[in-house]
mmCIF file of C-alpha atoms in Angstrom:
data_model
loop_
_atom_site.group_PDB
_atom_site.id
_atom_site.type_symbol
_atom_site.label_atom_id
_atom_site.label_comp_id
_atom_site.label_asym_id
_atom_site.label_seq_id
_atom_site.Cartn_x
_atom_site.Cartn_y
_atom_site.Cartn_z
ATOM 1 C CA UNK Z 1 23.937 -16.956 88.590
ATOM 2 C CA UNK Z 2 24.828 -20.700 89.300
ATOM 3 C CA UNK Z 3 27.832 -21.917 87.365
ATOM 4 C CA UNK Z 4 30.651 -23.497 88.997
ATOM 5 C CA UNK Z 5 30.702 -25.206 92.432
ATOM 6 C CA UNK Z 6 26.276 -25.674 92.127
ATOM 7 C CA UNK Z 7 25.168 -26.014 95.807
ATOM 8 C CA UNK Z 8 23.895 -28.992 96.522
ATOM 9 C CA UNK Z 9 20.729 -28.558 98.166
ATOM 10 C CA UNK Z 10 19.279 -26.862 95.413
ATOM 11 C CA UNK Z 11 17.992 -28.808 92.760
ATOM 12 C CA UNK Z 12 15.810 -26.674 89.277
ATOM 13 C CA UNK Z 13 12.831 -26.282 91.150
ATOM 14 C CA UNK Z 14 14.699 -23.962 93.574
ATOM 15 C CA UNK Z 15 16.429 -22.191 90.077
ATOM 16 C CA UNK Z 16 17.080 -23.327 86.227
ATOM 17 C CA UNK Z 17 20.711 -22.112 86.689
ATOM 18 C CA UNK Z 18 21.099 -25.086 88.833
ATOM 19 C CA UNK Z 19 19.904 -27.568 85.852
ATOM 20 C CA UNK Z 20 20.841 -30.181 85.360
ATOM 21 C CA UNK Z 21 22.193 -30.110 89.359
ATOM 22 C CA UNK Z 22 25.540 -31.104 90.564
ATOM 23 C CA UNK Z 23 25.883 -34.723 90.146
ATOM 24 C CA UNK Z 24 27.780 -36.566 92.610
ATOM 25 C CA UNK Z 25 31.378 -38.061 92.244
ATOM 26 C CA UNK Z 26 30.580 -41.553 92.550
ATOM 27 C CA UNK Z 27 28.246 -44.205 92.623
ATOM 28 C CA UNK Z 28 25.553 -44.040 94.628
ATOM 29 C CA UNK Z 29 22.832 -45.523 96.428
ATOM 30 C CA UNK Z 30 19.616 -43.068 97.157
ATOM 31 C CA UNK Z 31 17.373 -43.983 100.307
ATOM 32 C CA UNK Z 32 15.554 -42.311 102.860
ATOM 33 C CA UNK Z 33 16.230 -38.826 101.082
ATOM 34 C CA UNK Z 34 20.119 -39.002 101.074
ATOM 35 C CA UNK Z 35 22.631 -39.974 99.105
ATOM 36 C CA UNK Z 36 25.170 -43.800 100.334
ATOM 37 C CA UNK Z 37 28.414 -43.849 98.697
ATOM 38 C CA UNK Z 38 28.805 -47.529 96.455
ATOM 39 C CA UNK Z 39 32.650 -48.112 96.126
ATOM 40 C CA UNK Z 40 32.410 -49.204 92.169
ATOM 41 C CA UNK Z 41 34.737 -51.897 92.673
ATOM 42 C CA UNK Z 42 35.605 -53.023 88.929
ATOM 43 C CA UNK Z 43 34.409 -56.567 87.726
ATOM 44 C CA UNK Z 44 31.886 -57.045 90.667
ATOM 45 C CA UNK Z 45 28.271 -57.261 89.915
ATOM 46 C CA UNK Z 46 25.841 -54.614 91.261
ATOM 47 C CA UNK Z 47 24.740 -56.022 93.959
ATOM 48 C CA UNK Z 48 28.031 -57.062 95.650
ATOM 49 C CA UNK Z 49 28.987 -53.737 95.692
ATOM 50 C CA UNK Z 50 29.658 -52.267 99.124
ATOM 51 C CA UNK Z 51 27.578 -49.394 100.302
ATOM 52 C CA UNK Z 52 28.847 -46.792 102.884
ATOM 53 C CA UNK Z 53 26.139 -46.145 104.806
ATOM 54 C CA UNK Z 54 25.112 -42.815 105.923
ATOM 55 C CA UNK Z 55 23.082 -42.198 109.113
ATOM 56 C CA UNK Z 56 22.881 -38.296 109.184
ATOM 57 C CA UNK Z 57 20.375 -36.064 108.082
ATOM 58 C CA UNK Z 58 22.456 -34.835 105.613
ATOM 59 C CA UNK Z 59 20.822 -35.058 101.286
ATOM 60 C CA UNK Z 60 25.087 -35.681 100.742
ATOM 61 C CA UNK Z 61 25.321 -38.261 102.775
ATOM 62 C CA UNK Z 62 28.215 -40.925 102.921
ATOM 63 C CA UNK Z 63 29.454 -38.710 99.709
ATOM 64 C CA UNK Z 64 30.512 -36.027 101.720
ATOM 65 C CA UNK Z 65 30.723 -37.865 105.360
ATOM 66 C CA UNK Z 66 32.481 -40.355 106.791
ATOM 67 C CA UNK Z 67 30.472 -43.665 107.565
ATOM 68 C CA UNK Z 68 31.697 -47.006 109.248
ATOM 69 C CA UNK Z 69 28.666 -48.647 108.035
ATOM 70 C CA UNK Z 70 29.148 -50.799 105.165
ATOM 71 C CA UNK Z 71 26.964 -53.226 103.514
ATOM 72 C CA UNK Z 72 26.423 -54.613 100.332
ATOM 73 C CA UNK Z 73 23.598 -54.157 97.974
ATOM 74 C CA UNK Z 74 21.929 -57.381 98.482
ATOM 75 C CA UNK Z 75 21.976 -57.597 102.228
ATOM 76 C CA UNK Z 76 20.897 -53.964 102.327
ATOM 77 C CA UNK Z 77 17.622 -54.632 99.818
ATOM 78 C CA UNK Z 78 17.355 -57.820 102.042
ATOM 79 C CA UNK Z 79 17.006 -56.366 105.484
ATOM 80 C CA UNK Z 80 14.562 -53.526 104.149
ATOM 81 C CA UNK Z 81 12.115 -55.940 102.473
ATOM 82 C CA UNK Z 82 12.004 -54.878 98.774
ATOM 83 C CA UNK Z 83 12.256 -56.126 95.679
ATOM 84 C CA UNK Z 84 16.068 -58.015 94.440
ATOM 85 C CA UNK Z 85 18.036 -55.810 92.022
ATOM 86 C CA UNK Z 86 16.935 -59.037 89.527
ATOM 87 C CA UNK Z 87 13.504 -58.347 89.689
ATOM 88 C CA UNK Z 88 14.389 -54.091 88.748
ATOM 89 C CA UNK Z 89 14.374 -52.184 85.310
ATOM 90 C CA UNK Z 90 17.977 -50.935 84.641
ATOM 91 C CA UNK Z 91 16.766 -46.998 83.641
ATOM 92 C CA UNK Z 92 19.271 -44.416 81.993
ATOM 93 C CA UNK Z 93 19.607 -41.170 84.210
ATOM 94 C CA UNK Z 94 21.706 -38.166 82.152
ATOM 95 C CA UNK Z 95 20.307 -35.071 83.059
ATOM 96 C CA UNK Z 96 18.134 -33.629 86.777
ATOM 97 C CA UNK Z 97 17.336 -37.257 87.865
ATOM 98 C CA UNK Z 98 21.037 -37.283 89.269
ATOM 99 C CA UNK Z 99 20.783 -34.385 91.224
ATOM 100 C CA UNK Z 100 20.417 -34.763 94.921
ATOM 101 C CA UNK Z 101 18.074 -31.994 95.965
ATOM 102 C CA UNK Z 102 16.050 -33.266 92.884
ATOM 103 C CA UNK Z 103 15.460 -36.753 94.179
ATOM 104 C CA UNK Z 104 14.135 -35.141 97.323
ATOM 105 C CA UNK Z 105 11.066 -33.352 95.709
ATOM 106 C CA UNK Z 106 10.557 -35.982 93.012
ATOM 107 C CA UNK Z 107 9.926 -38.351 95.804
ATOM 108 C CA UNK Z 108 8.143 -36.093 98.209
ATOM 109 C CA UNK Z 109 5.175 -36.048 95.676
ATOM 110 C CA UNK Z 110 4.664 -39.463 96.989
ATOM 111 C CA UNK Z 111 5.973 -39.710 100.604
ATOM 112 C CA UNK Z 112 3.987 -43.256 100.539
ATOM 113 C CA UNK Z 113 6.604 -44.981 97.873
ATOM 114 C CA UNK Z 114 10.266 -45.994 99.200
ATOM 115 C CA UNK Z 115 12.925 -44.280 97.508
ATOM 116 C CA UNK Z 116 15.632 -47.122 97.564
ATOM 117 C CA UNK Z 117 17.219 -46.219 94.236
ATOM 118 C CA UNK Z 118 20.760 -47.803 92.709
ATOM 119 C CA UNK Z 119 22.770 -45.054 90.460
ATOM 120 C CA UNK Z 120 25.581 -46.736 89.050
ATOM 121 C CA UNK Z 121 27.871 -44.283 87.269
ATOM 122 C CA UNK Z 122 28.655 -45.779 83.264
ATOM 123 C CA UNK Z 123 29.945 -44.445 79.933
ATOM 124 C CA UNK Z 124 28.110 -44.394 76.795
ATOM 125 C CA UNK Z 125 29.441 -43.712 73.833
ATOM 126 C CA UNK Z 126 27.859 -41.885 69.948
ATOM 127 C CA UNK Z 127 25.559 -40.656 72.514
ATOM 128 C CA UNK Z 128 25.528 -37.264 74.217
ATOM 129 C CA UNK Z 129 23.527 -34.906 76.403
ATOM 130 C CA UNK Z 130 22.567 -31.968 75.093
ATOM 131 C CA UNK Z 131 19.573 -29.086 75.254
ATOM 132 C CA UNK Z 132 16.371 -29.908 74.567
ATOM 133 C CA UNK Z 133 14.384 -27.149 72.057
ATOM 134 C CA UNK Z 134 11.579 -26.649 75.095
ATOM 135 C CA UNK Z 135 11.246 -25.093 78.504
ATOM 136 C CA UNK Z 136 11.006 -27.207 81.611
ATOM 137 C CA UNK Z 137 7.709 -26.018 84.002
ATOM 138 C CA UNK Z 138 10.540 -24.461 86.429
ATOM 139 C CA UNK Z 139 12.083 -22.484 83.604
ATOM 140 C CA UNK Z 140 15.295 -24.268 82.523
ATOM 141 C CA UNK Z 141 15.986 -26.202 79.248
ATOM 142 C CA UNK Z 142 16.152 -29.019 79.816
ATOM 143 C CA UNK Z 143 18.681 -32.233 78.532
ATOM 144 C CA UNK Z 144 17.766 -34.586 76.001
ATOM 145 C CA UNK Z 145 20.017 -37.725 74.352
ATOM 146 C CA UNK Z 146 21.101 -36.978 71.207
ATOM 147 C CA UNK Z 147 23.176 -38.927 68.191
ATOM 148 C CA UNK Z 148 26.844 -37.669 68.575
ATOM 149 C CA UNK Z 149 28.985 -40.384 66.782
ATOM 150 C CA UNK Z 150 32.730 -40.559 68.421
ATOM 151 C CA UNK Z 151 30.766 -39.155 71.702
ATOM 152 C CA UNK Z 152 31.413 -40.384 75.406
ATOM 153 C CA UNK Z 153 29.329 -39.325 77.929
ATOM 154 C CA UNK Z 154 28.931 -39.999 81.400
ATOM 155 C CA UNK Z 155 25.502 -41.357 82.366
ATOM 156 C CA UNK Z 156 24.272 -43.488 85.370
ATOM 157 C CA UNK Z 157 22.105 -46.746 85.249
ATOM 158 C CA UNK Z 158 19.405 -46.745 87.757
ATOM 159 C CA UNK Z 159 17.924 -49.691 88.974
ATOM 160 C CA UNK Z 160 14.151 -48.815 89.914
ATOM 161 C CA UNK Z 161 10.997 -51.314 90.380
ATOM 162 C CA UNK Z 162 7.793 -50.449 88.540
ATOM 163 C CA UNK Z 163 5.742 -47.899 91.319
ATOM 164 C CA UNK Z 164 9.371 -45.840 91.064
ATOM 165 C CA UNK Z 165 9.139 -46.459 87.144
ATOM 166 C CA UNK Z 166 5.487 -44.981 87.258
ATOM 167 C CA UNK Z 167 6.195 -42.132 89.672
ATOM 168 C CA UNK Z 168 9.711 -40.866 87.485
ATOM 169 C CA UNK Z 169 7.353 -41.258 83.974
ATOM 170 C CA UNK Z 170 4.920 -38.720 85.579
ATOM 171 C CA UNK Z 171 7.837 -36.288 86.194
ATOM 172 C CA UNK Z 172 8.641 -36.831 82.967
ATOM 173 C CA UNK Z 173 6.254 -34.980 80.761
ATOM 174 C CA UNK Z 174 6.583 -34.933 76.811
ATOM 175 C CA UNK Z 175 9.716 -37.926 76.746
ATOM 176 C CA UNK Z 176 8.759 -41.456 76.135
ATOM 177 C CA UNK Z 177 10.968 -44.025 77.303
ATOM 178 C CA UNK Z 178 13.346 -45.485 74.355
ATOM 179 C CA UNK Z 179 15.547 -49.033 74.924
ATOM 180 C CA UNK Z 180 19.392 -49.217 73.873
ATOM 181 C CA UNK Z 181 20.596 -52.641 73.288
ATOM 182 C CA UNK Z 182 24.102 -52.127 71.261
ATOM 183 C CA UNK Z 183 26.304 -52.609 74.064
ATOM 184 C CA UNK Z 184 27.654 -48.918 73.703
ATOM 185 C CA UNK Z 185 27.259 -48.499 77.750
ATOM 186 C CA UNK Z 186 29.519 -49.637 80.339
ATOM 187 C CA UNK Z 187 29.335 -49.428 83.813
ATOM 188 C CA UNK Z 188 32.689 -47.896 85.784
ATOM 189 C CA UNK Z 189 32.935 -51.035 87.419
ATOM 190 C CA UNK Z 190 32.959 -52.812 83.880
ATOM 191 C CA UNK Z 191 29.430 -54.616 83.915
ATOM 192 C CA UNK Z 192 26.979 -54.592 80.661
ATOM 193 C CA UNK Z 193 23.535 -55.397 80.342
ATOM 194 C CA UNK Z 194 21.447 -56.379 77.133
ATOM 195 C CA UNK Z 195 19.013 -53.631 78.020
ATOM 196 C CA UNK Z 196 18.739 -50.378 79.460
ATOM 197 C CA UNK Z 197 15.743 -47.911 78.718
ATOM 198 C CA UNK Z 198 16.205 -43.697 78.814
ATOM 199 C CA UNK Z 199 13.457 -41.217 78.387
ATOM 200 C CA UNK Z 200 13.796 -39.846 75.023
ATOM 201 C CA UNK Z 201 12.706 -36.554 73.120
ATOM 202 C CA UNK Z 202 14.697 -36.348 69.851
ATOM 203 C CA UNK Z 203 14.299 -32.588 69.734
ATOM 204 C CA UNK Z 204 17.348 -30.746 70.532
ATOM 205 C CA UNK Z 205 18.255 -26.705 70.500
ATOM 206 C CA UNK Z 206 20.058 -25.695 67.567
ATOM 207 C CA UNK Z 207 23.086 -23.156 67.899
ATOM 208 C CA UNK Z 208 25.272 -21.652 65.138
ATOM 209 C CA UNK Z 209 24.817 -25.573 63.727
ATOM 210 C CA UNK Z 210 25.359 -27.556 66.332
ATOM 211 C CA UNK Z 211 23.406 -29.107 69.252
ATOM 212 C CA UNK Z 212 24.727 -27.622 72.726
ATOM 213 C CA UNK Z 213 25.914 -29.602 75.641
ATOM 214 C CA UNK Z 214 26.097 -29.431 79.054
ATOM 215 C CA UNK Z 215 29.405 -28.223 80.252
ATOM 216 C CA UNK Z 216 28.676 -30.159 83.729
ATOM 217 C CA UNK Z 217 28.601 -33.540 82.421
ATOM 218 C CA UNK Z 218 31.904 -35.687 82.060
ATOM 219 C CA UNK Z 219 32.428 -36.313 78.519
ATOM 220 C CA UNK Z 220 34.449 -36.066 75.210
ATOM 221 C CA UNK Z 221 32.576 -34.877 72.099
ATOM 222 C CA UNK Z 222 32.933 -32.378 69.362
ATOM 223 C CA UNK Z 223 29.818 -30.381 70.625
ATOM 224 C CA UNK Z 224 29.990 -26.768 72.027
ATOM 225 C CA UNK Z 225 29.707 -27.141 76.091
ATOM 226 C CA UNK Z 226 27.714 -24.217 77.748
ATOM 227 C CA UNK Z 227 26.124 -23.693 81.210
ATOM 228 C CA UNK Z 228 22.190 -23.474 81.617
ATOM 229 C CA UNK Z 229 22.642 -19.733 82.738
ATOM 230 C CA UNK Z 230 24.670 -18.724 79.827
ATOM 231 C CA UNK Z 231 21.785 -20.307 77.646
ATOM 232 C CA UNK Z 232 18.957 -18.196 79.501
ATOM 233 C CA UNK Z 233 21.115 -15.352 79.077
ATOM 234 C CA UNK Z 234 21.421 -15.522 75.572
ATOM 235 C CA UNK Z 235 17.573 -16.404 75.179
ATOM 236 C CA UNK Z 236 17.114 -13.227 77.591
ATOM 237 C CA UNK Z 237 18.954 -11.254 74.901
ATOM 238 C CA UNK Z 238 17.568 -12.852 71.840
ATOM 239 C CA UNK Z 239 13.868 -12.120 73.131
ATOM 240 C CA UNK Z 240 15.511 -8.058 74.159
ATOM 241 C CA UNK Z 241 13.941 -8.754 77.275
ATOM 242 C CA UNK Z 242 14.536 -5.351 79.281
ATOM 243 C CA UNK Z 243 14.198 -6.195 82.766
ATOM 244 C CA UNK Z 244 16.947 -7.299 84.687
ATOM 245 C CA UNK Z 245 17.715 -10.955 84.607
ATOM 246 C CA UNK Z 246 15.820 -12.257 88.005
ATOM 247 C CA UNK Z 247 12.773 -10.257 86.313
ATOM 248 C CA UNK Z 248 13.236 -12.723 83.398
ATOM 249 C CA UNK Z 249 14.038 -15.954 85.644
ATOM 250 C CA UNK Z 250 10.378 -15.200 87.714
ATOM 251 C CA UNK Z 251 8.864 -14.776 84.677
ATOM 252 C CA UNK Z 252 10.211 -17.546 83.145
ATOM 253 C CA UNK Z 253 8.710 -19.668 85.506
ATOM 254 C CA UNK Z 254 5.355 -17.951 85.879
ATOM 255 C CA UNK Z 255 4.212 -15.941 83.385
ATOM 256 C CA UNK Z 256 2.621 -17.962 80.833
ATOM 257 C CA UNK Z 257 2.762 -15.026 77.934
ATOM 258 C CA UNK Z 258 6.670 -14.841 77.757
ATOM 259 C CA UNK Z 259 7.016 -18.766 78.293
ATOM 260 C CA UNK Z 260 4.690 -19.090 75.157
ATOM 261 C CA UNK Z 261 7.110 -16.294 73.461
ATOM 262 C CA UNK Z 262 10.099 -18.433 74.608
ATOM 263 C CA UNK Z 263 8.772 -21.628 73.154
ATOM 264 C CA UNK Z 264 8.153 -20.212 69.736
ATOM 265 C CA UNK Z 265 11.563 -18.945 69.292
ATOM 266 C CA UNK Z 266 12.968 -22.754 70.786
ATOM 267 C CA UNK Z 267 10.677 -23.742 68.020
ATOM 268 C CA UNK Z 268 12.302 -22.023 65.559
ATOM 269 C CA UNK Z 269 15.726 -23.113 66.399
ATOM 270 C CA UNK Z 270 14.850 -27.110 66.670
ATOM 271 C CA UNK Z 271 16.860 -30.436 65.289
ATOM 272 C CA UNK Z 272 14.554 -33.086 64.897
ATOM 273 C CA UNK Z 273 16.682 -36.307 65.252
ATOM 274 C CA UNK Z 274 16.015 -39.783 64.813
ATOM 275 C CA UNK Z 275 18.799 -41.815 67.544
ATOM 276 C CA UNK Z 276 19.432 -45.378 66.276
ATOM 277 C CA UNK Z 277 20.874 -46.557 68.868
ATOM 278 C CA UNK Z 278 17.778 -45.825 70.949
ATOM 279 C CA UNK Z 279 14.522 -48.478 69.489
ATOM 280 C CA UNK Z 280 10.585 -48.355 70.639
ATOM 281 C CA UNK Z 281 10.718 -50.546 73.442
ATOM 282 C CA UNK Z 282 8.435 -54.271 73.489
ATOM 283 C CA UNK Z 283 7.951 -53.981 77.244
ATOM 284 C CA UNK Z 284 10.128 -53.405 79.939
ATOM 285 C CA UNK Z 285 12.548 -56.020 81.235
ATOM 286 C CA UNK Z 286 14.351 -56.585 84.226
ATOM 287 C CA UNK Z 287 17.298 -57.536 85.029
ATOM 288 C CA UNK Z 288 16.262 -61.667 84.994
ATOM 289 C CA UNK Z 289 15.006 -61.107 81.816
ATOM 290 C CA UNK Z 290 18.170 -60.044 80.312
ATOM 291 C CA UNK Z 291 21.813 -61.336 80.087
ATOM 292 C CA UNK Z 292 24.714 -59.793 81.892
ATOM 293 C CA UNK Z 293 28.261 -59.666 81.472
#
């Protein structure tokens, strides 16, 4: 079972333990299938921010080696030809979409689309990530955003044009994408922005009364913290599965008869929520649309 110290070169597709994935210790800039360092320098806007960058082969990249390359966001969007951060959709990232070895097969389903990606790490607060009521196609619960009031949470802001938009939103079965404009987000380096959109699925798992985080995201909240392989456990028990737990991970994943068993007992243990900080979006803006601060 994956709890503590989560490899990072296996993302949920590899194993549900891993979800959501270790997330990395800073900011972040994703390209060419590994992971730049961004110093979050506080009170300097997103794209002044220097970026370490990392010229091995290594999915950790600058995170976990040393680089002596540094540039800054700008001149590094400027030298590979795509679009300004001003012309990109700020997009909330919470739960797999922050793991590493995630990234990699999301955006090997479309070797064709560049994978230059911004992941700024913020707070958000009355808003926490918690499990879903549903099963994931690779057998994991997956996270959701749900209403906690008093609630900080560590998310990231994302900065992706509209072919990564489309690609992530067909990765993203079942969650529409919500907009949050009451300037409860900060990034760490203390910027704001009017708008930033998250998918959203206001359907969380229910236990002993209360929704159920996930004890490997930063955060203060009154909610109970648990890993994703202590939840399959107890599901394991609660269906009396009687094979040994690998057994019920395969099967999990592949045989459609207990997955349909599984999702009728999630069923039975859902919160349907209504988030008001999170509003039916009219379009998508980017970042010229939109005021900063």
């Amino acid at each position: 079972m994956y709890r503590e110290n989560k490899p990072i070169h296996i993302g949920p597709y590899d194993h549900p333990d891993i979800y959501p994935g270790p997330r990395p210790s800073s900011s972040f800039l994703y390209h060419n299938g590994k992971a730049h360092r961004i110093d979050e320098r506080v009170n300097v806007s997103v794209e002044k921010q220097i970026v370490h960058y990392a010229r091995g082969e290594d999915v950790s990249g600058s995170l976990a080696f040393a680089s002596t390359e540094q540039f800054t966001v700008e001149e590094l969007l400027g030298t590979e030809g795509l679009s300004p951060i001003e012309d990109r959709i700020p997009l909330l990232a919470y739960g797999s979409n922050v793991c590493l070895a995630q990234l990699r097969y999301k955006f090997s389903l479309n070797p064709d689309l560049n994978d230059f990606i911004l992941y700024y790490r913020a707070e958000i607060t009355d808003t926490d990530v918690v499990a879903g009521s549903f099963l994931a196609p690779y057998g994991a619960i997956p996270a959701v955003i749900a209403p906690v009031p008093g609630a900080k949470t560590e998310v990231w802001v994302t900065f992706v044009d509209r072919e990564q938009l489309e690609l992530l939103n067909r990765t993203e079965g079942g969650y529409v994408l919500r907009e949050h404009r009451h300037g409860k987000l900060t990034l760490k380096t203390g910027e704001h922005f009017e708008r930033v959109y998250a998918y959203y699925y206001p359907h969380a798992y229910k236990r002993d009364g209360s929704f159920v985080r996930f004890i490997d995201i930063p955060g203060e909240s009154t909610v109970t913290s648990m890993w994703q392989a202590d939840l399959l456990n107890e599901l394991k028990s609660m269906l009396g599965y009687g094979g040994h737990r690998e057994e019920f991970i395969h099967e999990l994943r592949w045989n459609d008869n207990l997955r349909s068993k599984i999702s009728t007992m999630l069923s039975g243990m859902d919160e349907t929520f209504d988030h008001p900080d999170w509003v039916e979006p009219n379009g998508f803006h980017t970042l010229n649309e939109m005021t900063r601060s």
